[in-house]
């Protein structure tokens, strides 16, 4: 099982759009996917047309706060191969709630230990609070969504500092990737930022880039993934390519691991 967290403490850079559409494309390609909305704004929940849960006990809040959350009860199937654990506004209080908890950053990892899907995709809030740190600690892969319109490089540097701490303290095998989002091909600035992302992240910058298209805003408003809202559109193509690259990179990692096991 891969656990992919989508993070960047900078707001509005395409995290939720990536979490929702990557999940939808992986599911459409036959992978079983659980999308966890960890943001109090509940944008991913709304984006997929799910109603807000009645209480925090029916949301991802329970994954962080309850001592034995019932994963099956929290999981809402919404399409073939695709389920969601929705968010609740109570996530705003999670830092306070966990202030005196034992192992406050390892709660999500523990809650997901019995999970039986191919991919868990986690949509993080635009902050570096407990919810995000839990997502980084639980993840096998981190995708940093980087908006190329104006590269808030400081925000990314700050995130990487925190990620380094998480890697050192609790999650040494975390792999960090960058995804360029909202790319406008005809703008010089975007090209420069894209080159910078590739320079900094090297092979861990996805070859796939997500182009800017208004269809994403419309799909979110319609409560649909880009697959259903604009089938075959370039937005759909971009996230289908990302899903393909994610699965290929995963397969490569498995092959490498197998090889080293044989070599030793
Ligand atoms: N490739 C794109 N082209 C055009 N618009 C996009 C693209 N990706 C996202 N958007 C739009 O930009 C806005 C912000 O995107 P999104 O909600 O995915 O960002 P976010 O990082 O999750 O934001 P937040 O930090 O508030 O959670 C939304 O209106 C979304 O529809
Ligand atoms: Mg979001």
PDB file of C-alpha atoms and ligand atoms in Angstrom:
ATOM      1  CA  UNK A   1       0.000   0.000   0.000  1.00  0.00           C
ATOM      2  CA  UNK A   2       1.208   3.494  -0.873  1.00  0.00           C
ATOM      3  CA  UNK A   3       0.214   6.442   1.293  1.00  0.00           C
ATOM      4  CA  UNK A   4       0.562   9.664  -0.707  1.00  0.00           C
ATOM      5  CA  UNK A   5       0.233  12.953   1.149  1.00  0.00           C
ATOM      6  CA  UNK A   6      -0.287  16.136  -0.878  1.00  0.00           C
ATOM      7  CA  UNK A   7       1.059  19.123   1.019  1.00  0.00           C
ATOM      8  CA  UNK A   8       2.264  22.713   0.916  1.00  0.00           C
ATOM      9  CA  UNK A   9       1.506  25.175   3.677  1.00  0.00           C
ATOM     10  CA  UNK A  10       0.974  27.825   1.036  1.00  0.00           C
ATOM     11  CA  UNK A  11      -2.714  28.129   0.225  1.00  0.00           C
ATOM     12  CA  UNK A  12      -4.347  27.786  -3.183  1.00  0.00           C
ATOM     13  CA  UNK A  13      -1.539  25.939  -4.978  1.00  0.00           C
ATOM     14  CA  UNK A  14      -3.566  22.978  -6.250  1.00  0.00           C
ATOM     15  CA  UNK A  15      -3.314  20.466  -3.386  1.00  0.00           C
ATOM     16  CA  UNK A  16      -7.006  19.593  -3.282  1.00  0.00           C
ATOM     17  CA  UNK A  17      -7.348  19.562  -7.069  1.00  0.00           C
ATOM     18  CA  UNK A  18      -4.418  17.130  -7.181  1.00  0.00           C
ATOM     19  CA  UNK A  19      -5.690  14.927  -4.340  1.00  0.00           C
ATOM     20  CA  UNK A  20      -9.163  14.611  -5.882  1.00  0.00           C
ATOM     21  CA  UNK A  21      -8.164  14.114  -9.512  1.00  0.00           C
ATOM     22  CA  UNK A  22      -5.144  11.895  -8.863  1.00  0.00           C
ATOM     23  CA  UNK A  23      -7.413   9.694  -6.702  1.00  0.00           C
ATOM     24  CA  UNK A  24     -10.102   9.610  -9.390  1.00  0.00           C
ATOM     25  CA  UNK A  25      -7.576   8.731 -12.120  1.00  0.00           C
ATOM     26  CA  UNK A  26      -5.882   6.006 -10.054  1.00  0.00           C
ATOM     27  CA  UNK A  27      -9.313   4.532  -9.288  1.00  0.00           C
ATOM     28  CA  UNK A  28     -10.335   4.680 -12.949  1.00  0.00           C
ATOM     29  CA  UNK A  29      -7.107   2.840 -13.811  1.00  0.00           C
ATOM     30  CA  UNK A  30      -8.222  -0.027 -11.573  1.00  0.00           C
ATOM     31  CA  UNK A  31      -6.377   0.771  -8.337  1.00  0.00           C
ATOM     32  CA  UNK A  32      -8.341   0.780  -5.080  1.00  0.00           C
ATOM     33  CA  UNK A  33      -8.080   4.245  -3.548  1.00  0.00           C
ATOM     34  CA  UNK A  34      -9.016   5.833  -0.234  1.00  0.00           C
ATOM     35  CA  UNK A  35      -8.962   9.646  -0.277  1.00  0.00           C
ATOM     36  CA  UNK A  36      -8.689  11.258   3.156  1.00  0.00           C
ATOM     37  CA  UNK A  37      -9.691  14.900   3.464  1.00  0.00           C
ATOM     38  CA  UNK A  38      -7.610  16.267   6.332  1.00  0.00           C
ATOM     39  CA  UNK A  39      -8.428  19.946   5.776  1.00  0.00           C
ATOM     40  CA  UNK A  40     -10.997  21.715   7.919  1.00  0.00           C
ATOM     41  CA  UNK A  41     -12.131  23.619   4.802  1.00  0.00           C
ATOM     42  CA  UNK A  42     -13.457  20.260   3.498  1.00  0.00           C
ATOM     43  CA  UNK A  43     -12.763  21.251  -0.103  1.00  0.00           C
ATOM     44  CA  UNK A  44     -11.968  17.716  -1.275  1.00  0.00           C
ATOM     45  CA  UNK A  45     -15.172  16.462   0.362  1.00  0.00           C
ATOM     46  CA  UNK A  46     -17.201  19.116  -1.467  1.00  0.00           C
ATOM     47  CA  UNK A  47     -15.267  18.661  -4.703  1.00  0.00           C
ATOM     48  CA  UNK A  48     -16.501  15.073  -4.865  1.00  0.00           C
ATOM     49  CA  UNK A  49     -20.065  16.110  -4.111  1.00  0.00           C
ATOM     50  CA  UNK A  50     -20.161  14.528  -0.648  1.00  0.00           C
ATOM     51  CA  UNK A  51     -22.290  16.177   2.035  1.00  0.00           C
ATOM     52  CA  UNK A  52     -20.469  17.381   5.151  1.00  0.00           C
ATOM     53  CA  UNK A  53     -20.632  14.692   7.853  1.00  0.00           C
ATOM     54  CA  UNK A  54     -23.113  15.375  10.682  1.00  0.00           C
ATOM     55  CA  UNK A  55     -20.524  15.083  13.385  1.00  0.00           C
ATOM     56  CA  UNK A  56     -16.748  15.041  13.765  1.00  0.00           C
ATOM     57  CA  UNK A  57     -17.023  11.402  14.842  1.00  0.00           C
ATOM     58  CA  UNK A  58     -17.945  10.601  11.210  1.00  0.00           C
ATOM     59  CA  UNK A  59     -14.956  12.425   9.731  1.00  0.00           C
ATOM     60  CA  UNK A  60     -11.168  12.287   9.410  1.00  0.00           C
ATOM     61  CA  UNK A  61     -11.036  14.084  12.770  1.00  0.00           C
ATOM     62  CA  UNK A  62     -11.768  10.689  14.344  1.00  0.00           C
ATOM     63  CA  UNK A  63      -8.630   9.242  12.696  1.00  0.00           C
ATOM     64  CA  UNK A  64      -6.494  11.763  14.569  1.00  0.00           C
ATOM     65  CA  UNK A  65      -8.321  12.001  17.863  1.00  0.00           C
ATOM     66  CA  UNK A  66     -10.040   8.691  18.680  1.00  0.00           C
ATOM     67  CA  UNK A  67      -7.938   5.979  20.254  1.00  0.00           C
ATOM     68  CA  UNK A  68      -9.446   3.198  18.091  1.00  0.00           C
ATOM     69  CA  UNK A  69     -11.118   4.784  15.056  1.00  0.00           C
ATOM     70  CA  UNK A  70     -13.280   2.445  12.971  1.00  0.00           C
ATOM     71  CA  UNK A  71     -11.878   2.859   9.465  1.00  0.00           C
ATOM     72  CA  UNK A  72     -14.653   0.892   7.815  1.00  0.00           C
ATOM     73  CA  UNK A  73     -17.380   3.007   9.379  1.00  0.00           C
ATOM     74  CA  UNK A  74     -15.667   6.272   8.409  1.00  0.00           C
ATOM     75  CA  UNK A  75     -15.056   5.278   4.791  1.00  0.00           C
ATOM     76  CA  UNK A  76     -17.708   6.388   2.258  1.00  0.00           C
ATOM     77  CA  UNK A  77     -17.632   4.600  -1.109  1.00  0.00           C
ATOM     78  CA  UNK A  78     -18.365   7.116  -3.874  1.00  0.00           C
ATOM     79  CA  UNK A  79     -17.322   5.499  -7.167  1.00  0.00           C
ATOM     80  CA  UNK A  80     -15.918   2.151  -8.336  1.00  0.00           C
ATOM     81  CA  UNK A  81     -12.558   1.665  -6.524  1.00  0.00           C
ATOM     82  CA  UNK A  82     -12.841   5.049  -4.802  1.00  0.00           C
ATOM     83  CA  UNK A  83     -13.797   5.841  -1.187  1.00  0.00           C
ATOM     84  CA  UNK A  84     -13.492   9.000   0.862  1.00  0.00           C
ATOM     85  CA  UNK A  85     -13.127   9.863   4.528  1.00  0.00           C
ATOM     86  CA  UNK A  86     -14.626  13.360   4.651  1.00  0.00           C
ATOM     87  CA  UNK A  87     -13.452  16.356   6.665  1.00  0.00           C
ATOM     88  CA  UNK A  88     -15.260  18.248   9.428  1.00  0.00           C
ATOM     89  CA  UNK A  89     -14.731  21.776  10.701  1.00  0.00           C
ATOM     90  CA  UNK A  90     -13.672  20.286  14.072  1.00  0.00           C
ATOM     91  CA  UNK A  91     -10.265  19.640  12.452  1.00  0.00           C
ATOM     92  CA  UNK A  92      -9.606  23.291  13.318  1.00  0.00           C
ATOM     93  CA  UNK A  93      -9.286  22.189  16.952  1.00  0.00           C
ATOM     94  CA  UNK A  94      -7.076  19.196  16.391  1.00  0.00           C
ATOM     95  CA  UNK A  95      -3.832  20.891  17.522  1.00  0.00           C
ATOM     96  CA  UNK A  96      -5.393  21.816  20.846  1.00  0.00           C
ATOM     97  CA  UNK A  97      -7.014  18.433  21.221  1.00  0.00           C
ATOM     98  CA  UNK A  98      -3.726  16.575  20.701  1.00  0.00           C
ATOM     99  CA  UNK A  99      -1.615  18.967  22.789  1.00  0.00           C
ATOM    100  CA  UNK A 100      -1.249  16.476  25.608  1.00  0.00           C
ATOM    101  CA  UNK A 101      -1.705  13.263  23.632  1.00  0.00           C
ATOM    102  CA  UNK A 102       0.866  10.480  23.644  1.00  0.00           C
ATOM    103  CA  UNK A 103       2.627  10.279  20.248  1.00  0.00           C
ATOM    104  CA  UNK A 104       0.503  13.093  18.748  1.00  0.00           C
ATOM    105  CA  UNK A 105       2.159  12.853  15.314  1.00  0.00           C
ATOM    106  CA  UNK A 106       1.832   9.097  14.821  1.00  0.00           C
ATOM    107  CA  UNK A 107      -1.918   8.806  15.173  1.00  0.00           C
ATOM    108  CA  UNK A 108      -2.841   8.720  11.508  1.00  0.00           C
ATOM    109  CA  UNK A 109      -0.166   6.154  10.731  1.00  0.00           C
ATOM    110  CA  UNK A 110      -1.574   3.909  13.469  1.00  0.00           C
ATOM    111  CA  UNK A 111      -5.158   4.468  12.335  1.00  0.00           C
ATOM    112  CA  UNK A 112      -4.208   3.348   8.803  1.00  0.00           C
ATOM    113  CA  UNK A 113      -2.214   0.297   9.843  1.00  0.00           C
ATOM    114  CA  UNK A 114      -5.032  -2.129   8.928  1.00  0.00           C
ATOM    115  CA  UNK A 115      -6.089  -0.302   5.787  1.00  0.00           C
ATOM    116  CA  UNK A 116      -6.456  -2.567   2.745  1.00  0.00           C
ATOM    117  CA  UNK A 117      -6.290  -0.452  -0.413  1.00  0.00           C
ATOM    118  CA  UNK A 118      -3.664   0.076  -3.108  1.00  0.00           C
ATOM    119  CA  UNK A 119      -3.405   3.841  -2.512  1.00  0.00           C
ATOM    120  CA  UNK A 120      -4.329   6.178   0.311  1.00  0.00           C
ATOM    121  CA  UNK A 121      -4.249   9.814  -0.864  1.00  0.00           C
ATOM    122  CA  UNK A 122      -4.278  12.527   1.806  1.00  0.00           C
ATOM    123  CA  UNK A 123      -5.303  16.130   1.144  1.00  0.00           C
ATOM    124  CA  UNK A 124      -3.494  18.318   3.694  1.00  0.00           C
ATOM    125  CA  UNK A 125      -4.543  21.765   4.945  1.00  0.00           C
ATOM    126  CA  UNK A 126      -2.463  24.869   4.090  1.00  0.00           C
ATOM    127  CA  UNK A 127      -0.582  24.794   7.393  1.00  0.00           C
ATOM    128  CA  UNK A 128       2.171  22.891   9.164  1.00  0.00           C
ATOM    129  CA  UNK A 129       0.035  21.909  12.141  1.00  0.00           C
ATOM    130  CA  UNK A 130      -0.604  18.478  13.627  1.00  0.00           C
ATOM    131  CA  UNK A 131      -2.819  17.267  10.797  1.00  0.00           C
ATOM    132  CA  UNK A 132      -0.079  17.879   8.219  1.00  0.00           C
ATOM    133  CA  UNK A 133       2.643  16.415  10.435  1.00  0.00           C
ATOM    134  CA  UNK A 134       0.494  13.301  10.938  1.00  0.00           C
ATOM    135  CA  UNK A 135       0.104  13.059   7.155  1.00  0.00           C
ATOM    136  CA  UNK A 136       3.893  13.375   6.660  1.00  0.00           C
ATOM    137  CA  UNK A 137       4.573  10.760   9.323  1.00  0.00           C
ATOM    138  CA  UNK A 138       2.089   8.307   7.809  1.00  0.00           C
ATOM    139  CA  UNK A 139       3.121   8.804   4.171  1.00  0.00           C
ATOM    140  CA  UNK A 140       5.308   6.654   1.967  1.00  0.00           C
ATOM    141  CA  UNK A 141       5.334   9.488  -0.609  1.00  0.00           C
ATOM    142  CA  UNK A 142       4.940  13.212  -0.243  1.00  0.00           C
ATOM    143  CA  UNK A 143       3.872  15.266  -3.239  1.00  0.00           C
ATOM    144  CA  UNK A 144       4.609  18.965  -2.825  1.00  0.00           C
ATOM    145  CA  UNK A 145       2.244  20.891  -5.093  1.00  0.00           C
ATOM    146  CA  UNK A 146       4.161  23.863  -6.480  1.00  0.00           C
ATOM    147  CA  UNK A 147       2.233  26.559  -8.264  1.00  0.00           C
ATOM    148  CA  UNK A 148       4.480  27.910 -10.991  1.00  0.00           C
ATOM    149  CA  UNK A 149       2.719  31.245 -11.369  1.00  0.00           C
ATOM    150  CA  UNK A 150       4.914  32.811  -8.701  1.00  0.00           C
ATOM    151  CA  UNK A 151       7.209  30.413  -6.986  1.00  0.00           C
ATOM    152  CA  UNK A 152       6.957  30.812  -3.231  1.00  0.00           C
ATOM    153  CA  UNK A 153      10.280  29.111  -2.835  1.00  0.00           C
ATOM    154  CA  UNK A 154      10.605  30.095   0.810  1.00  0.00           C
ATOM    155  CA  UNK A 155       7.410  28.214   1.621  1.00  0.00           C
ATOM    156  CA  UNK A 156       8.773  25.107  -0.079  1.00  0.00           C
ATOM    157  CA  UNK A 157      12.110  25.443   1.754  1.00  0.00           C
ATOM    158  CA  UNK A 158      10.288  25.713   5.060  1.00  0.00           C
ATOM    159  CA  UNK A 159       8.219  22.656   4.270  1.00  0.00           C
ATOM    160  CA  UNK A 160      11.343  20.691   3.353  1.00  0.00           C
ATOM    161  CA  UNK A 161      12.951  21.623   6.695  1.00  0.00           C
ATOM    162  CA  UNK A 162       9.938  20.177   8.511  1.00  0.00           C
ATOM    163  CA  UNK A 163       9.946  17.141   6.232  1.00  0.00           C
ATOM    164  CA  UNK A 164      13.625  16.538   7.055  1.00  0.00           C
ATOM    165  CA  UNK A 165      12.721  16.493  10.756  1.00  0.00           C
ATOM    166  CA  UNK A 166       9.920  14.012  10.156  1.00  0.00           C
ATOM    167  CA  UNK A 167      12.268  11.813   8.093  1.00  0.00           C
ATOM    168  CA  UNK A 168      14.899  11.913  10.848  1.00  0.00           C
ATOM    169  CA  UNK A 169      12.521  11.308  13.708  1.00  0.00           C
ATOM    170  CA  UNK A 170       9.810   8.984  12.506  1.00  0.00           C
ATOM    171  CA  UNK A 171       9.665   8.253   8.791  1.00  0.00           C
ATOM    172  CA  UNK A 172      13.087   7.523   7.254  1.00  0.00           C
ATOM    173  CA  UNK A 173      11.696   5.973   4.070  1.00  0.00           C
ATOM    174  CA  UNK A 174       9.530   8.946   3.068  1.00  0.00           C
ATOM    175  CA  UNK A 175      10.139   9.951  -0.564  1.00  0.00           C
ATOM    176  CA  UNK A 176       9.543  13.566  -1.516  1.00  0.00           C
ATOM    177  CA  UNK A 177       8.326  14.634  -4.973  1.00  0.00           C
ATOM    178  CA  UNK A 178       7.410  17.966  -6.528  1.00  0.00           C
ATOM    179  CA  UNK A 179       4.495  18.509  -8.884  1.00  0.00           C
ATOM    180  CA  UNK A 180       4.243  21.716 -10.897  1.00  0.00           C
ATOM    181  CA  UNK A 181       0.640  22.906 -10.987  1.00  0.00           C
ATOM    182  CA  UNK A 182      -1.302  25.619 -12.851  1.00  0.00           C
ATOM    183  CA  UNK A 183       1.438  25.918 -15.474  1.00  0.00           C
ATOM    184  CA  UNK A 184       0.804  28.491 -18.191  1.00  0.00           C
ATOM    185  CA  UNK A 185       2.947  27.352 -21.100  1.00  0.00           C
ATOM    186  CA  UNK A 186       3.162  30.736 -22.796  1.00  0.00           C
ATOM    187  CA  UNK A 187       4.418  32.598 -19.740  1.00  0.00           C
ATOM    188  CA  UNK A 188       8.157  33.029 -19.355  1.00  0.00           C
ATOM    189  CA  UNK A 189       7.948  33.158 -15.570  1.00  0.00           C
ATOM    190  CA  UNK A 190       6.246  29.762 -15.410  1.00  0.00           C
ATOM    191  CA  UNK A 191       8.986  28.240 -17.562  1.00  0.00           C
ATOM    192  CA  UNK A 192      11.661  29.666 -15.276  1.00  0.00           C
ATOM    193  CA  UNK A 193       9.937  28.374 -12.163  1.00  0.00           C
ATOM    194  CA  UNK A 194       9.478  24.956 -13.743  1.00  0.00           C
ATOM    195  CA  UNK A 195      13.208  24.832 -14.544  1.00  0.00           C
ATOM    196  CA  UNK A 196      13.982  25.757 -10.930  1.00  0.00           C
ATOM    197  CA  UNK A 197      11.696  23.013  -9.577  1.00  0.00           C
ATOM    198  CA  UNK A 198      13.475  20.481 -11.820  1.00  0.00           C
ATOM    199  CA  UNK A 199      16.867  21.762 -10.661  1.00  0.00           C
ATOM    200  CA  UNK A 200      15.977  21.538  -6.961  1.00  0.00           C
ATOM    201  CA  UNK A 201      14.044  18.245  -6.984  1.00  0.00           C
ATOM    202  CA  UNK A 202      15.976  16.521  -9.794  1.00  0.00           C
ATOM    203  CA  UNK A 203      14.533  13.116 -10.662  1.00  0.00           C
ATOM    204  CA  UNK A 204      11.901  13.666  -7.960  1.00  0.00           C
ATOM    205  CA  UNK A 205      10.224  16.423  -9.960  1.00  0.00           C
ATOM    206  CA  UNK A 206       7.400  14.721 -11.829  1.00  0.00           C
ATOM    207  CA  UNK A 207       7.803  14.733 -15.616  1.00  0.00           C
ATOM    208  CA  UNK A 208       4.065  15.319 -15.712  1.00  0.00           C
ATOM    209  CA  UNK A 209       3.022  18.923 -15.276  1.00  0.00           C
ATOM    210  CA  UNK A 210      -0.501  20.141 -14.586  1.00  0.00           C
ATOM    211  CA  UNK A 211      -1.474  22.871 -17.023  1.00  0.00           C
ATOM    212  CA  UNK A 212      -3.660  25.791 -16.099  1.00  0.00           C
ATOM    213  CA  UNK A 213      -7.243  25.292 -17.231  1.00  0.00           C
ATOM    214  CA  UNK A 214     -10.489  26.790 -16.012  1.00  0.00           C
ATOM    215  CA  UNK A 215     -12.143  23.352 -16.219  1.00  0.00           C
ATOM    216  CA  UNK A 216     -10.712  22.552 -12.758  1.00  0.00           C
ATOM    217  CA  UNK A 217     -12.561  25.449 -11.162  1.00  0.00           C
ATOM    218  CA  UNK A 218     -15.765  24.432 -12.947  1.00  0.00           C
ATOM    219  CA  UNK A 219     -15.385  20.753 -12.010  1.00  0.00           C
ATOM    220  CA  UNK A 220     -14.929  21.662  -8.334  1.00  0.00           C
ATOM    221  CA  UNK A 221     -18.041  23.857  -8.440  1.00  0.00           C
ATOM    222  CA  UNK A 222     -19.996  21.031 -10.084  1.00  0.00           C
ATOM    223  CA  UNK A 223     -18.899  18.583  -7.350  1.00  0.00           C
ATOM    224  CA  UNK A 224     -17.234  16.263  -9.862  1.00  0.00           C
ATOM    225  CA  UNK A 225     -13.762  14.997 -10.654  1.00  0.00           C
ATOM    226  CA  UNK A 226     -12.245  16.181 -13.930  1.00  0.00           C
ATOM    227  CA  UNK A 227     -12.852  12.695 -15.373  1.00  0.00           C
ATOM    228  CA  UNK A 228     -16.599  13.074 -15.038  1.00  0.00           C
ATOM    229  CA  UNK A 229     -16.802  16.822 -15.639  1.00  0.00           C
ATOM    230  CA  UNK A 230     -14.579  17.087 -18.701  1.00  0.00           C
ATOM    231  CA  UNK A 231     -13.744  13.620 -19.947  1.00  0.00           C
ATOM    232  CA  UNK A 232     -10.800  13.637 -22.338  1.00  0.00           C
ATOM    233  CA  UNK A 233      -9.963  17.293 -21.646  1.00  0.00           C
ATOM    234  CA  UNK A 234      -6.355  18.358 -21.141  1.00  0.00           C
ATOM    235  CA  UNK A 235      -6.988  18.564 -17.385  1.00  0.00           C
ATOM    236  CA  UNK A 236      -8.123  14.945 -17.446  1.00  0.00           C
ATOM    237  CA  UNK A 237      -5.079  13.997 -19.570  1.00  0.00           C
ATOM    238  CA  UNK A 238      -2.677  15.700 -17.159  1.00  0.00           C
ATOM    239  CA  UNK A 239      -3.977  13.902 -14.075  1.00  0.00           C
ATOM    240  CA  UNK A 240      -4.238  10.597 -15.966  1.00  0.00           C
ATOM    241  CA  UNK A 241      -0.542  11.064 -16.858  1.00  0.00           C
ATOM    242  CA  UNK A 242       0.272  11.823 -13.232  1.00  0.00           C
ATOM    243  CA  UNK A 243      -1.545   8.658 -12.099  1.00  0.00           C
ATOM    244  CA  UNK A 244       0.461   6.682 -14.665  1.00  0.00           C
ATOM    245  CA  UNK A 245       3.747   8.210 -13.523  1.00  0.00           C
ATOM    246  CA  UNK A 246       2.897   7.545  -9.866  1.00  0.00           C
ATOM    247  CA  UNK A 247       2.165   3.855 -10.536  1.00  0.00           C
ATOM    248  CA  UNK A 248       5.238   3.470 -12.759  1.00  0.00           C
ATOM    249  CA  UNK A 249       7.520   5.011 -10.151  1.00  0.00           C
ATOM    250  CA  UNK A 250       5.996   2.720  -7.513  1.00  0.00           C
ATOM    251  CA  UNK A 251       6.611  -0.315  -9.709  1.00  0.00           C
ATOM    252  CA  UNK A 252      10.236   0.813 -10.213  1.00  0.00           C
ATOM    253  CA  UNK A 253      10.745   1.105  -6.464  1.00  0.00           C
ATOM    254  CA  UNK A 254       9.422  -2.407  -5.948  1.00  0.00           C
ATOM    255  CA  UNK A 255      11.721  -3.705  -8.691  1.00  0.00           C
ATOM    256  CA  UNK A 256      14.717  -1.959  -7.101  1.00  0.00           C
ATOM    257  CA  UNK A 257      13.853  -3.328  -3.686  1.00  0.00           C
ATOM    258  CA  UNK A 258      13.494  -6.846  -5.069  1.00  0.00           C
ATOM    259  CA  UNK A 259      16.810  -6.545  -6.855  1.00  0.00           C
ATOM    260  CA  UNK A 260      18.695  -5.449  -3.766  1.00  0.00           C
ATOM    261  CA  UNK A 261      17.094  -8.242  -1.782  1.00  0.00           C
ATOM    262  CA  UNK A 262      18.438 -10.750  -4.338  1.00  0.00           C
ATOM    263  CA  UNK A 263      21.840  -9.038  -4.573  1.00  0.00           C
ATOM    264  CA  UNK A 264      22.342  -9.272  -0.836  1.00  0.00           C
TER     265      UNK A 264
HETATM  266  N1  LIG B   1      -4.369  23.519 -12.966  1.00  0.00           N
HETATM  267  C1  LIG B   1      -5.263  24.437 -12.587  1.00  0.00           C
HETATM  268  N2  LIG B   1      -5.705  25.366 -13.470  1.00  0.00           N
HETATM  269  C2  LIG B   1      -6.607  26.303 -13.090  1.00  0.00           C
HETATM  270  N3  LIG B   1      -7.155  26.403 -11.890  1.00  0.00           N
HETATM  271  C3  LIG B   1      -6.757  25.491 -10.959  1.00  0.00           C
HETATM  272  C4  LIG B   1      -5.807  24.481 -11.253  1.00  0.00           C
HETATM  273  N4  LIG B   1      -5.609  23.746 -10.124  1.00  0.00           N
HETATM  274  C5  LIG B   1      -6.407  24.287  -9.179  1.00  0.00           C
HETATM  275  N5  LIG B   1      -7.108  25.321  -9.664  1.00  0.00           N
HETATM  276  C6  LIG B   1      -8.057  26.175  -8.941  1.00  0.00           C
HETATM  277  O1  LIG B   1      -7.292  26.998  -8.059  1.00  0.00           O
HETATM  278  C7  LIG B   1      -7.960  27.116  -6.801  1.00  0.00           C
HETATM  279  C8  LIG B   1      -7.064  26.550  -5.700  1.00  0.00           C
HETATM  280  O2  LIG B   1      -6.855  25.178  -5.958  1.00  0.00           O
HETATM  281  P1  LIG B   1      -6.921  24.093  -4.792  1.00  0.00           P
HETATM  282  O3  LIG B   1      -8.147  24.273  -3.972  1.00  0.00           O
HETATM  283  O4  LIG B   1      -6.682  22.763  -5.404  1.00  0.00           O
HETATM  284  O5  LIG B   1      -5.647  24.548  -3.957  1.00  0.00           O
HETATM  285  P2  LIG B   1      -5.237  24.137  -2.466  1.00  0.00           P
HETATM  286  O6  LIG B   1      -3.743  24.168  -2.419  1.00  0.00           O
HETATM  287  O7  LIG B   1      -5.896  22.880  -2.075  1.00  0.00           O
HETATM  288  O8  LIG B   1      -5.849  25.335  -1.632  1.00  0.00           O
HETATM  289  P3  LIG B   1      -5.932  25.401  -0.007  1.00  0.00           P
HETATM  290  O9  LIG B   1      -4.536  25.700   0.424  1.00  0.00           O
HETATM  291  O10 LIG B   1      -6.900  26.510   0.273  1.00  0.00           O
HETATM  292  O11 LIG B   1      -6.396  24.078   0.479  1.00  0.00           O
HETATM  293  C9  LIG B   1      -9.273  26.367  -6.949  1.00  0.00           C
HETATM  294  O12 LIG B   1     -10.270  27.278  -7.343  1.00  0.00           O
HETATM  295  C10 LIG B   1      -8.998  25.376  -8.072  1.00  0.00           C
HETATM  296  O13 LIG B   1     -10.169  25.008  -8.784  1.00  0.00           O
HETATM  297 MG1  LIG B   2      -7.075  22.446  -0.405  1.00  0.00          MG
END
